[in-house]
Amino acid sequence: MDILQVVFNEDLKHKLDRQFQRLSSLEKKVIYAIATDTEAISMSKLLESTQLLLTDLVNAIQSLSRRFLIEQQQDNNQTLFTLQPLIRHYITLQMELVNNLSSDNFEE
């Protein structure tokens, strides 16, 4: 059994659900972009993938950092952004749920 499955119980899922529901659409866009990249992602790559204004991206990153939902790393004078494995797992499940709902609606 995967360690994430052991740690990821209903109580934790409920807490993450509440936290996720409080995110703005911009914050969700940023966290989805970080979750889809398997490596830590740079600010320039985030700008490109989200197509947000720089000020909106910076504000979203600051908010997500204050909530401890994203992590920042320094590499060669460049800030990179990533997610903790548990948060990445939760966000990936959320993205799969949205994709499944979208494809179900499309098929009807």
Short mmCIF file of C-alpha atoms in Angstrom, two decimals:
data_model
loop_
_atom_site.label_atom_id
_atom_site.label_comp_id
_atom_site.label_asym_id
_atom_site.label_seq_id
_atom_site.Cartn_x
_atom_site.Cartn_y
_atom_site.Cartn_z
CA MET A 1 0.00 0.00 0.00
CA ASP A 2 1.30 3.46 -0.92
CA ILE A 3 2.23 5.68 2.04
CA LEU A 4 0.06 8.48 0.60
CA GLN A 5 -2.97 6.22 0.78
CA VAL A 6 -2.25 5.46 4.42
CA VAL A 7 -1.82 9.12 5.39
CA PHE A 8 -4.60 10.40 3.13
CA ASN A 9 -7.62 9.56 5.29
CA GLU A 10 -11.12 11.06 5.21
CA ASP A 11 -10.41 13.60 7.94
CA LEU A 12 -7.40 14.97 6.08
CA LYS A 13 -9.32 14.94 2.79
CA HIS A 14 -12.12 16.93 4.42
CA LYS A 15 -9.64 19.53 5.73
CA LEU A 16 -7.99 19.83 2.32
CA ASP A 17 -11.43 20.10 0.66
CA ARG A 18 -12.26 23.07 2.90
CA GLN A 19 -8.90 24.69 2.19
CA PHE A 20 -9.26 24.10 -1.56
CA GLN A 21 -12.78 25.58 -1.62
CA ARG A 22 -11.37 28.81 -0.20
CA LEU A 23 -8.92 29.27 -3.07
CA SER A 24 -9.61 31.86 -5.73
CA SER A 25 -9.77 30.80 -9.36
CA LEU A 26 -6.32 32.36 -9.90
CA GLU A 27 -4.85 30.38 -6.99
CA LYS A 28 -6.39 27.17 -8.35
CA LYS A 29 -4.96 27.89 -11.79
CA VAL A 30 -1.48 28.31 -10.29
CA ILE A 31 -1.67 25.23 -8.08
CA TYR A 32 -2.93 23.12 -11.01
CA ALA A 33 -0.01 24.33 -13.14
CA ILE A 34 2.46 23.40 -10.42
CA ALA A 35 0.80 20.00 -9.88
CA THR A 36 0.93 19.06 -13.56
CA ASP A 37 4.68 19.59 -13.73
CA THR A 38 6.62 16.70 -12.20
CA GLU A 39 9.64 18.90 -11.46
CA ALA A 40 9.83 22.17 -9.57
CA ILE A 41 8.62 24.93 -11.89
CA SER A 42 10.08 28.39 -12.49
CA MET A 43 8.23 31.69 -12.41
CA SER A 44 8.70 32.14 -16.16
CA LYS A 45 7.26 28.70 -16.88
CA LEU A 46 4.34 29.43 -14.55
CA LEU A 47 3.71 32.71 -16.37
CA GLU A 48 3.71 30.86 -19.67
CA SER A 49 1.49 27.98 -18.57
CA THR A 50 -1.07 30.03 -16.64
CA GLN A 51 -1.05 33.08 -18.94
CA LEU A 52 -1.68 35.30 -15.94
CA LEU A 53 -0.42 38.83 -15.47
CA LEU A 54 2.79 38.91 -13.45
CA THR A 55 1.13 40.80 -10.59
CA ASP A 56 -1.73 38.27 -10.43
CA LEU A 57 0.73 35.37 -10.45
CA VAL A 58 2.86 36.91 -7.70
CA ASN A 59 -0.23 37.59 -5.56
CA ALA A 60 -1.48 34.02 -6.04
CA ILE A 61 1.94 32.57 -5.18
CA GLN A 62 2.18 34.70 -2.04
CA SER A 63 -1.29 33.61 -0.93
CA LEU A 64 -0.58 29.92 -1.61
CA SER A 65 2.75 30.20 0.25
CA ARG A 66 1.07 31.78 3.27
CA ARG A 67 -1.33 28.82 3.33
CA PHE A 68 1.63 26.41 3.10
CA LEU A 69 0.19 24.89 -0.08
CA ILE A 70 3.26 25.49 -2.23
CA GLU A 71 6.97 25.34 -1.49
CA GLN A 72 9.71 27.54 -2.86
CA GLN A 73 13.24 26.37 -3.64
CA GLN A 74 16.28 28.34 -4.75
CA ASP A 75 18.31 26.96 -7.65
CA ASN A 76 21.01 29.00 -9.41
CA ASN A 77 19.53 32.34 -8.32
CA GLN A 78 16.11 31.23 -9.54
CA THR A 79 13.04 30.53 -7.43
CA LEU A 80 11.29 27.27 -8.23
CA PHE A 81 7.88 26.20 -6.99
CA THR A 82 6.66 22.76 -6.06
CA LEU A 83 4.09 20.92 -3.95
CA GLN A 84 4.53 18.54 -1.06
CA PRO A 85 3.69 14.97 -2.18
CA LEU A 86 0.48 14.88 -0.13
CA ILE A 87 -0.77 18.17 -1.58
CA ARG A 88 0.21 17.05 -5.11
CA HIS A 89 -1.74 13.82 -4.57
CA TYR A 90 -4.83 15.75 -3.43
CA ILE A 91 -4.63 18.25 -6.32
CA THR A 92 -4.14 15.41 -8.82
CA LEU A 93 -7.28 13.72 -7.46
CA GLN A 94 -9.16 17.02 -7.82
CA MET A 95 -8.00 17.41 -11.42
CA GLU A 96 -9.04 13.83 -12.23
CA LEU A 97 -12.46 14.48 -10.70
CA VAL A 98 -12.93 17.62 -12.80
CA ASN A 99 -11.76 15.80 -15.95
CA ASN A 100 -14.12 12.89 -15.28
CA LEU A 101 -17.05 15.23 -14.71
CA SER A 102 -16.20 17.18 -17.87
CA SER A 103 -15.97 14.06 -20.01
CA ASP A 104 -19.22 12.69 -18.54
CA ASN A 105 -21.02 15.92 -19.42
CA PHE A 106 -19.50 15.91 -22.90
CA GLU A 107 -20.71 12.36 -23.58
CA GLU A 108 -24.32 13.13 -22.66
#
